[in-house]
Structure formats: structure tokens, C-alpha cells
Amino acid sequence: MTRAILLFLSIFFMCSFPLALHSQSLSGKIRDSKTGEGIPFATLVLSDSSQNFVDGVSSGKDGSYQLNIPKGNYSLKVDFIGYESYTQKLEIQADKKLDIEMNVEVLSLEEQTIEGQRTTIEQFIDKKVITVGNDLLSVGGDANTVLEQLAEVQVDPRGGISLRGSSNVNVLVNGKPSPLSNAELLQQIPSNEIESIEIITSPSAKYQADGLTGIINIITHKKVKRGINGSLNAGVNTLKGGNLGTTLSYGSKKFNYRLGSSYRNNIFRHENYRIRSGIGPFEQWNSFLFDGDVWGINGSIDWFANEHNEFTLGLNFTDNRHAMSNEGNIIQENDTVFQSSLSNHIHRTLNLNANYRHYFESKDHYLEIDAQASDNSNVLSASFKPNLEIRDNFSDNDVAISNVAVDYGKKIGESSKFEAGYLWNNQRLSNNRLFFNTLDEIETQDRFQNQESTHALYLISTFSLDKLTVKAGLRGELFKREVSFSSTEPQLKNDYANLFPSVHLSYKINKQLTLVGGYNRRTSRPRMYQVNPIRIQSNEFTVDQGNPDLKPEFSNNFDLSFILQTENFRISPSFSYRQKQDLIIQNNNINEEGVTIYSYFNNGKSDVLGTGLDLSATFAKWWNYTIGFNWNYEKFRNDQIGFIRNFKRRYSLLFRNQFSLGSKLAINLSWRYNSPESSFYYTRAFNQKWDMGVSYKLLENRANLGFRLTDILNTQVREGLNSGDGFQQFFITNPRSRVAYLSFSYLFGKNDLKKRNKKSRRYGSGIID
């Protein structure tokens, strides 16, 4: 950790001697003339008196822009599809501020945007960005709650994330990985801290290649306003959980300071029933309780040294601890035994980040250096009464992650852009696991150590030809891994060198209709828990055990979507195809003692088809309606393991209505339906739920009172059947999902915004709990 801090500080001070170049600043904000809202991604072109191109830039997400130019006379032109062009003659002798008003709708060269009362959807050439705002159905929740509102994402009751029917997806926060599992990670991010979510189902070569289905990148609020500003958020729910969070910021011309803290008490309950026939029959009823506390603190400093050099230092610390208790009856061979179990988990994560960006002649020509150091400690214990063929155990996992990235970008002319970058990622895991006998004496001890590193280079070129935009890139990655078991000498070494090309196309058929297509190659290298041979036993009937001989999984991915948008209507059907090879598959077998062994194998090739539909409409100023549909089907070409069936399929539907009743009151009602699901060794019945949210503004719109009720009809029961060689196991999970949430938020301070224009880092992924 000391080395990580020294690296963090050395990069900051090494880069802290800025270049002083002389030019004048033209800056301001582009707004809608009727609503006064900022217009993102508008194109500004500056020409000299002979109409020769001098410089150009696109406005930021809030409509702000800045050009750095010599003194002189210029002609400024601003364009945004759906708006009338804006032109003005300018004389620049000193720094000048110019706010611009334009008339009518929202569209740009690479993306289309539809703005509702609460959310904004931006369809870029290689990703979708959903600005969630203060979503009514996320009141008092966490990141899981927000993701549940997205049609593309499926969230199970235990916090597992699926995208396009697959759990092989990377979840990042502000472009950076976490050593925690997805479920652990999402529980510790308050919903009110989330600014937007990037759904990247067709990543370009600039993104790390790991994660077959794609990337979910959660962007948290990092904006700092001029002057002193702050916020307070608090909430409670009927499960006796709650949350409290505060932020305080100060912005000046040269510096931004931000400090935030949060506390969450997460409580979940559900009842389970399982019955197995065939090998090792049993019947089990149990009640599960999750009770956790998450404390977090974060801070950052932005330094705008001059118009060409910007720096950021950031810190984030989280203490995430929870207890999971199970108690119930087990029936085997006509004997009934009451058993209770208790698991305690403690996860502490410290992240340090340093970022430096240098601008050359314009904001579109930059060099950026980003360094990240993460230290993560995990203490996991489990005890059982009585033991029943399972031993009490204790695990100590320590993970250290270091990343350094360099990115270069330059806009060439009005319609071309070149990007290049380098990434170094290093990750070390030390896992010690102890097993105890009935006398609380250490019976066995297992050790697992893993060190892996990635070196990556990428090149991206983006250019436009009339109505066609092309984004093509190539990424090369060198991945190395050394694994040792119960000794210091490595017993397993992996070296993988691979190339990952990507091509994305966007064609504007007319002002309302755009066609977007893409191809990319991705990989899924075995995660640490998938190669860790240490047996992890959650109960007397279930064991998880990794396979050190796993090979990487690869896929070739093709995507096609159409985007039709009018003033009050947007529809986007999409189609996808993935060809996967050396699939990493979880298999389940029962040993002679009747214990189900879940492990991982490579299993030939498969073809994956998917289709989706996003529709949103504004029927009236007070009524906005959205529909989301996703269908996915995967079939093995050559199943080498022998599953019950050689395919899996599922679909989901999401309907949302939002009503604005005046300027202060808003109501949201949604319905999600998950179809019956067939997979390689299990089937699941359908489930559905209705959610409702209400928001009321008060105290001159600085405060917001929110109410949310989930699973109104109490219908989110999950039931299904697992099958294997010689056995069948029926299960029912009934979560306490009808929960009421009440929240209050208050904002103070109101001034102009200033934000660091740093890139959102895309590193890799860490340990899974």
C-alpha cells in the first residue's frame, strides 16, 4: 500500500509543472431558448475572416463549451440537428464569455437524445448512456434499485447482474473496477449518488476486452458548483433499514473541493424451500436474514492550474460489513434436524486516484495520465449448529490493485478524431482459509495466491462521411497470471497475447431515423474464484470449487439497431448475435455423500441470439410512457459435458408510466415481467412485480420528499427445478419484497458549475466474493 501511495503522489507532483501558452478564452453555455436547459454535444465551428477553419469543439453534457484562440476577428457557427443554426461575428481581444440560445430538438453526430421529465437517454455509436436523475422508483435504494429500472438489465434477489441474459458482464464505478463481487459492490452505492449509467453492450477497442456480454459503468456525482454547496439525504424503510448521506463542496476559479459521507443499513429477508429426489434426497425449509452496515467517505480536489493543465486527487474509503443468518429444518431419511448458520463478512476498500490532463491548442487535443491504487481486505467467517457434514470456517482475502493509464486524443478537422492509449493493470490476491473441528481447533488450512497483470495498447479512429460515421479500432492485450496453492512456488502460469478489433457504424437515414451497427471481439478470462481449487461450502448440500485448468472464453459479437425519434416519440429495435468458443460453464454434480459440487469447465462453442425494443412516448406534458423488451436465446454447437438441454432462453418486459401533477408532484408506476426460463440444467417459473414511486418538492424546490412501494401485489416469488445426472431439486424463494421507503433530501447553495473534464477510466475487474 505504501508503494501505491508513493506512486500516486509522484505522478501528481511529476505532472505539476504546467506549460504556459498564450491564448484567449471564448466560453459559455448553449441553451434551449424555451426551456433554458443546456444543450449537450452541439457543434461549434470558428472561422477567420476568410472563412477558413480555425477551431471547433462540442459542448459538454450541461451545454458548456470553451475555445482557446489568438486575438482576432472570427465567425462562429453552432449547429445541432433539430435546432436552427446559430451564427455570429466576433472580435476577440481578451477572454470572452458568450451564452447562446437555440430553438427546438436534440440530436447529434454520434448520438440521439430524448429527454423526459426524469431521465435522459443518449444513444452513442458504441454505448447507451442513461442519466437517471432522482428516479422515483429508486428512492431510498442503492445501485441495485436503479439497475432494476433498466429494461436491459436483470437483477436477481441476491444482487446478481445479467445483461442480455448473461451474467458475464463487468460492472465498473466511474470506469474503475472493484475488488468486491457485483452484489457486494452495488449494495454500497446509494441511489442518490448515481448520476448516470452506461450500458456498453458493444464496447469499442478503447475498453478493456474482458467481459463477453459487455460493461455496465455506474457514474456517480462528481460535479462541483462555484461557491459553497451541499446536500443532505436521509431515508427509512419498513424492513427497519435506513440511510443517511451528506456532501459538501466548494468551487472557485482555480480549485474545486468535494467531501462526501454516507451510511446505509441494508436489510433483506426471504424464505426458502428445497426438496431433492434421486441421489441424496432431502427436504429443507429455512429463513434467511441479511443485515449489513455500509460506511463510506470520499473526497476530491481539482486544480485548474491554467487553461492547458488540470489535476485531480481523489480518495474513497468504504467499510462494508454484514451478517447473514439461516435457520430452519432439514429432513433426511425421516429424521428432522433444526440447523442454524451465521456468516459474518467484513469488506474494507481504500481507493486512491490521481489524474492529470494537458490540453494542447484546444480542448479536443489532449494527453491524460491516470493512476489508481486500491487496497481491499475481506474477512469472511461461517459457523453452523449442528455441523452436519460441514465445518466452521474462516477466510482472509487481501487484494491489491494498481493501474496506470495514458490516453491521447486529437480532433482532426471538423469530422475526424484519433485516440490512442496504454494501460497497465496489476492485481495481487492472497487467500487463506481455515477449517475448524467440533472442538474449535484448526483442522485444515488452505492457501491460494494469485498475481496477474495486463499490458494493453489501443488505437481508435473516428471519421464522418456525409451521413455515415465510422469508428474503427484495434486493441492488443498481454495478460499474465501466476497461481500457487498452499506454497509460495507457482503451480500454474498463464500467458495470453490477443488482438481485439472493433468497428462501429452510424448512418443517418434522415433527421428522425438512424441506423447503428457494430462488431467487436471480446474475451472472458477465468476469474479468480473460478480457478481457486479451495472448496467453499455454504451449507451441507452445496460446495463451490474452482478449476485451475480453465482456458479463456472468446466471442465475436455483432450488433444492429435502429433509432427513430420525433419530438414526442422514440423507438429503437435492436438485434445481436454472438459466437462464443471455449465457454466457461458452471456444472453441478452430486458426489457419493449427496453433496452438490458446483465447478467450472470449458465446453465447446455456442451461438447466442438477442433482440430488444426500447420505446418511449410523451402523450401529454404530464404523462411519459416507456416500454422495454429483451429476448435472448443460446444454443450449444457441441455440448461436451452433457447437460439436460443444450439451450437456454428467456425474455423480460418493463412498462413504466410517469405522471407530473403540477410543478411539485410526480408519480411513477412500473411493471416488470420475467418470463419462464429454460437453461442447461435448470428451469424457472415466471415472476412479476409492480412498483410505485411518489415525489413532492417543497421549500422552494430545494427539498424533496419521496415515497416508494416495491412489489405492491407481493408476486416476486421465484421457483424452479435444478436437474443433473441422477437427481432433481425443486426450489422456491419467497423474498420480503413488499417494502415501503420514505426519503428526504435537501440541497443548499446554487451557482455556476465547473467540472474536471477527465476521462472515465475503464480498467479491469477484481475479486469476486
PDB file of N, CA and C in Angstrom, residues 294-335:
ATOM      1  N   VAL A 294     -23.033  -0.186   5.876  1.00  0.00           N
ATOM      2  CA  VAL A 294     -22.035   0.305   4.934  1.00  0.00           C
ATOM      3  C   VAL A 294     -21.725   1.757   5.272  1.00  0.00           C
ATOM      4  N   TRP A 295     -20.463   2.006   5.660  1.00  0.00           N
ATOM      5  CA  TRP A 295     -19.994   3.363   5.919  1.00  0.00           C
ATOM      6  C   TRP A 295     -19.061   3.770   4.790  1.00  0.00           C
ATOM      7  N   GLY A 296     -19.210   4.985   4.314  1.00  0.00           N
ATOM      8  CA  GLY A 296     -18.346   5.433   3.233  1.00  0.00           C
ATOM      9  C   GLY A 296     -17.959   6.887   3.379  1.00  0.00           C
ATOM     10  N   ILE A 297     -16.758   7.216   2.919  1.00  0.00           N
ATOM     11  CA  ILE A 297     -16.299   8.602   2.865  1.00  0.00           C
ATOM     12  C   ILE A 297     -15.515   8.796   1.586  1.00  0.00           C
ATOM     13  N   ASN A 298     -15.703   9.913   0.927  1.00  0.00           N
ATOM     14  CA  ASN A 298     -14.986  10.189  -0.310  1.00  0.00           C
ATOM     15  C   ASN A 298     -14.678  11.671  -0.402  1.00  0.00           C
ATOM     16  N   GLY A 299     -13.606  11.991  -1.083  1.00  0.00           N
ATOM     17  CA  GLY A 299     -13.207  13.381  -1.258  1.00  0.00           C
ATOM     18  C   GLY A 299     -12.369  13.552  -2.508  1.00  0.00           C
ATOM     19  N   SER A 300     -12.339  14.742  -3.038  1.00  0.00           N
ATOM     20  CA  SER A 300     -11.527  15.024  -4.222  1.00  0.00           C
ATOM     21  C   SER A 300     -11.137  16.497  -4.256  1.00  0.00           C
ATOM     22  N   ILE A 301     -10.012  16.766  -4.918  1.00  0.00           N
ATOM     23  CA  ILE A 301      -9.538  18.127  -5.147  1.00  0.00           C
ATOM     24  C   ILE A 301      -9.218  18.266  -6.631  1.00  0.00           C
ATOM     25  N   ASP A 302      -9.810  19.247  -7.284  1.00  0.00           N
ATOM     26  CA  ASP A 302      -9.483  19.596  -8.668  1.00  0.00           C
ATOM     27  C   ASP A 302      -8.678  20.887  -8.663  1.00  0.00           C
ATOM     28  N   TRP A 303      -7.605  20.895  -9.437  1.00  0.00           N
ATOM     29  CA  TRP A 303      -6.784  22.104  -9.564  1.00  0.00           C
ATOM     30  C   TRP A 303      -6.704  22.482 -11.036  1.00  0.00           C
ATOM     31  N   PHE A 304      -7.275  23.621 -11.384  1.00  0.00           N
ATOM     32  CA  PHE A 304      -7.209  24.153 -12.732  1.00  0.00           C
ATOM     33  C   PHE A 304      -6.004  25.091 -12.791  1.00  0.00           C
ATOM     34  N   ALA A 305      -4.806  24.516 -13.002  1.00  0.00           N
ATOM     35  CA  ALA A 305      -3.570  25.295 -12.925  1.00  0.00           C
ATOM     36  C   ALA A 305      -3.581  26.444 -13.915  1.00  0.00           C
ATOM     37  N   ASN A 306      -3.940  26.151 -15.138  1.00  0.00           N
ATOM     38  CA  ASN A 306      -4.145  27.165 -16.171  1.00  0.00           C
ATOM     39  C   ASN A 306      -5.009  26.536 -17.250  1.00  0.00           C
ATOM     40  N   GLU A 307      -5.186  27.218 -18.368  1.00  0.00           N
ATOM     41  CA  GLU A 307      -6.107  26.724 -19.388  1.00  0.00           C
ATOM     42  C   GLU A 307      -5.601  25.466 -20.085  1.00  0.00           C
ATOM     43  N   HIS A 308      -4.349  25.070 -19.837  1.00  0.00           N
ATOM     44  CA  HIS A 308      -3.790  23.898 -20.501  1.00  0.00           C
ATOM     45  C   HIS A 308      -3.534  22.725 -19.561  1.00  0.00           C
ATOM     46  N   ASN A 309      -3.654  22.911 -18.257  1.00  0.00           N
ATOM     47  CA  ASN A 309      -3.275  21.850 -17.323  1.00  0.00           C
ATOM     48  C   ASN A 309      -4.273  21.750 -16.180  1.00  0.00           C
ATOM     49  N   GLU A 310      -4.763  20.519 -15.929  1.00  0.00           N
ATOM     50  CA  GLU A 310      -5.716  20.261 -14.870  1.00  0.00           C
ATOM     51  C   GLU A 310      -5.297  19.012 -14.094  1.00  0.00           C
ATOM     52  N   PHE A 311      -5.528  19.024 -12.790  1.00  0.00           N
ATOM     53  CA  PHE A 311      -5.130  17.921 -11.908  1.00  0.00           C
ATOM     54  C   PHE A 311      -6.298  17.546 -11.003  1.00  0.00           C
ATOM     55  N   THR A 312      -6.352  16.279 -10.633  1.00  0.00           N
ATOM     56  CA  THR A 312      -7.328  15.811  -9.655  1.00  0.00           C
ATOM     57  C   THR A 312      -6.685  14.788  -8.732  1.00  0.00           C
ATOM     58  N   LEU A 313      -6.954  14.917  -7.443  1.00  0.00           N
ATOM     59  CA  LEU A 313      -6.621  13.903  -6.452  1.00  0.00           C
ATOM     60  C   LEU A 313      -7.926  13.436  -5.823  1.00  0.00           C
ATOM     61  N   GLY A 314      -8.098  12.122  -5.685  1.00  0.00           N
ATOM     62  CA  GLY A 314      -9.331  11.601  -5.122  1.00  0.00           C
ATOM     63  C   GLY A 314      -9.087  10.465  -4.160  1.00  0.00           C
ATOM     64  N   LEU A 315      -9.975  10.335  -3.182  1.00  0.00           N
ATOM     65  CA  LEU A 315      -9.897   9.279  -2.185  1.00  0.00           C
ATOM     66  C   LEU A 315     -11.299   8.758  -1.912  1.00  0.00           C
ATOM     67  N   ASN A 316     -11.392   7.428  -1.731  1.00  0.00           N
ATOM     68  CA  ASN A 316     -12.667   6.807  -1.404  1.00  0.00           C
ATOM     69  C   ASN A 316     -12.408   5.644  -0.454  1.00  0.00           C
ATOM     70  N   PHE A 317     -13.093   5.632   0.679  1.00  0.00           N
ATOM     71  CA  PHE A 317     -12.949   4.534   1.635  1.00  0.00           C
ATOM     72  C   PHE A 317     -14.328   4.016   2.000  1.00  0.00           C
ATOM     73  N   THR A 318     -14.457   2.685   2.015  1.00  0.00           N
ATOM     74  CA  THR A 318     -15.727   2.045   2.360  1.00  0.00           C
ATOM     75  C   THR A 318     -15.499   0.937   3.369  1.00  0.00           C
ATOM     76  N   ASP A 319     -16.309   0.922   4.401  1.00  0.00           N
ATOM     77  CA  ASP A 319     -16.341  -0.177   5.367  1.00  0.00           C
ATOM     78  C   ASP A 319     -17.713  -0.835   5.239  1.00  0.00           C
ATOM     79  N   ASN A 320     -17.715  -2.042   4.667  1.00  0.00           N
ATOM     80  CA  ASN A 320     -18.952  -2.746   4.342  1.00  0.00           C
ATOM     81  C   ASN A 320     -18.962  -4.064   5.104  1.00  0.00           C
ATOM     82  N   ARG A 321     -19.836  -4.170   6.117  1.00  0.00           N
ATOM     83  CA  ARG A 321     -19.879  -5.392   6.917  1.00  0.00           C
ATOM     84  C   ARG A 321     -21.328  -5.834   7.089  1.00  0.00           C
ATOM     85  N   HIS A 322     -21.527  -7.150   7.066  1.00  0.00           N
ATOM     86  CA  HIS A 322     -22.882  -7.668   7.185  1.00  0.00           C
ATOM     87  C   HIS A 322     -22.878  -9.075   7.770  1.00  0.00           C
ATOM     88  N   ALA A 323     -24.000  -9.412   8.372  1.00  0.00           N
ATOM     89  CA  ALA A 323     -24.237 -10.750   8.916  1.00  0.00           C
ATOM     90  C   ALA A 323     -25.358 -11.400   8.120  1.00  0.00           C
ATOM     91  N   MET A 324     -25.173 -12.682   7.797  1.00  0.00           N
ATOM     92  CA  MET A 324     -26.178 -13.455   7.069  1.00  0.00           C
ATOM     93  C   MET A 324     -26.518 -14.684   7.893  1.00  0.00           C
ATOM     94  N   SER A 325     -27.762 -14.774   8.313  1.00  0.00           N
ATOM     95  CA  SER A 325     -28.175 -15.885   9.164  1.00  0.00           C
ATOM     96  C   SER A 325     -29.228 -16.734   8.468  1.00  0.00           C
ATOM     97  N   ASN A 326     -29.133 -18.024   8.675  1.00  0.00           N
ATOM     98  CA  ASN A 326     -30.069 -19.003   8.145  1.00  0.00           C
ATOM     99  C   ASN A 326     -30.524 -19.886   9.287  1.00  0.00           C
ATOM    100  N   GLU A 327     -31.811 -20.184   9.351  1.00  0.00           N
ATOM    101  CA  GLU A 327     -32.271 -21.171  10.309  1.00  0.00           C
ATOM    102  C   GLU A 327     -33.508 -21.870   9.760  1.00  0.00           C
ATOM    103  N   GLY A 328     -33.583 -23.196  10.030  1.00  0.00           N
ATOM    104  CA  GLY A 328     -34.701 -23.966   9.508  1.00  0.00           C
ATOM    105  C   GLY A 328     -34.539 -25.446   9.771  1.00  0.00           C
ATOM    106  N   ASN A 329     -35.442 -26.239   9.210  1.00  0.00           N
ATOM    107  CA  ASN A 329     -35.466 -27.679   9.413  1.00  0.00           C
ATOM    108  C   ASN A 329     -34.950 -28.417   8.190  1.00  0.00           C
ATOM    109  N   ILE A 330     -34.236 -29.518   8.431  1.00  0.00           N
ATOM    110  CA  ILE A 330     -33.737 -30.392   7.389  1.00  0.00           C
ATOM    111  C   ILE A 330     -34.287 -31.792   7.656  1.00  0.00           C
ATOM    112  N   ILE A 331     -34.907 -32.397   6.647  1.00  0.00           N
ATOM    113  CA  ILE A 331     -35.464 -33.737   6.771  1.00  0.00           C
ATOM    114  C   ILE A 331     -34.687 -34.671   5.857  1.00  0.00           C
ATOM    115  N   GLN A 332     -34.063 -35.690   6.419  1.00  0.00           N
ATOM    116  CA  GLN A 332     -33.325 -36.709   5.677  1.00  0.00           C
ATOM    117  C   GLN A 332     -33.605 -38.060   6.309  1.00  0.00           C
ATOM    118  N   GLU A 333     -34.027 -39.019   5.458  1.00  0.00           N
ATOM    119  CA  GLU A 333     -34.298 -40.380   5.913  1.00  0.00           C
ATOM    120  C   GLU A 333     -35.217 -40.371   7.133  1.00  0.00           C
ATOM    121  N   ASN A 334     -36.285 -39.543   7.045  1.00  0.00           N
ATOM    122  CA  ASN A 334     -37.331 -39.455   8.072  1.00  0.00           C
ATOM    123  C   ASN A 334     -36.851 -38.841   9.386  1.00  0.00           C
ATOM    124  N   ASP A 335     -35.640 -38.306   9.404  1.00  0.00           N
ATOM    125  CA  ASP A 335     -35.146 -37.590  10.571  1.00  0.00           C
ATOM    126  C   ASP A 335     -35.207 -36.086  10.322  1.00  0.00           C
TER     127      ASP A 335
END
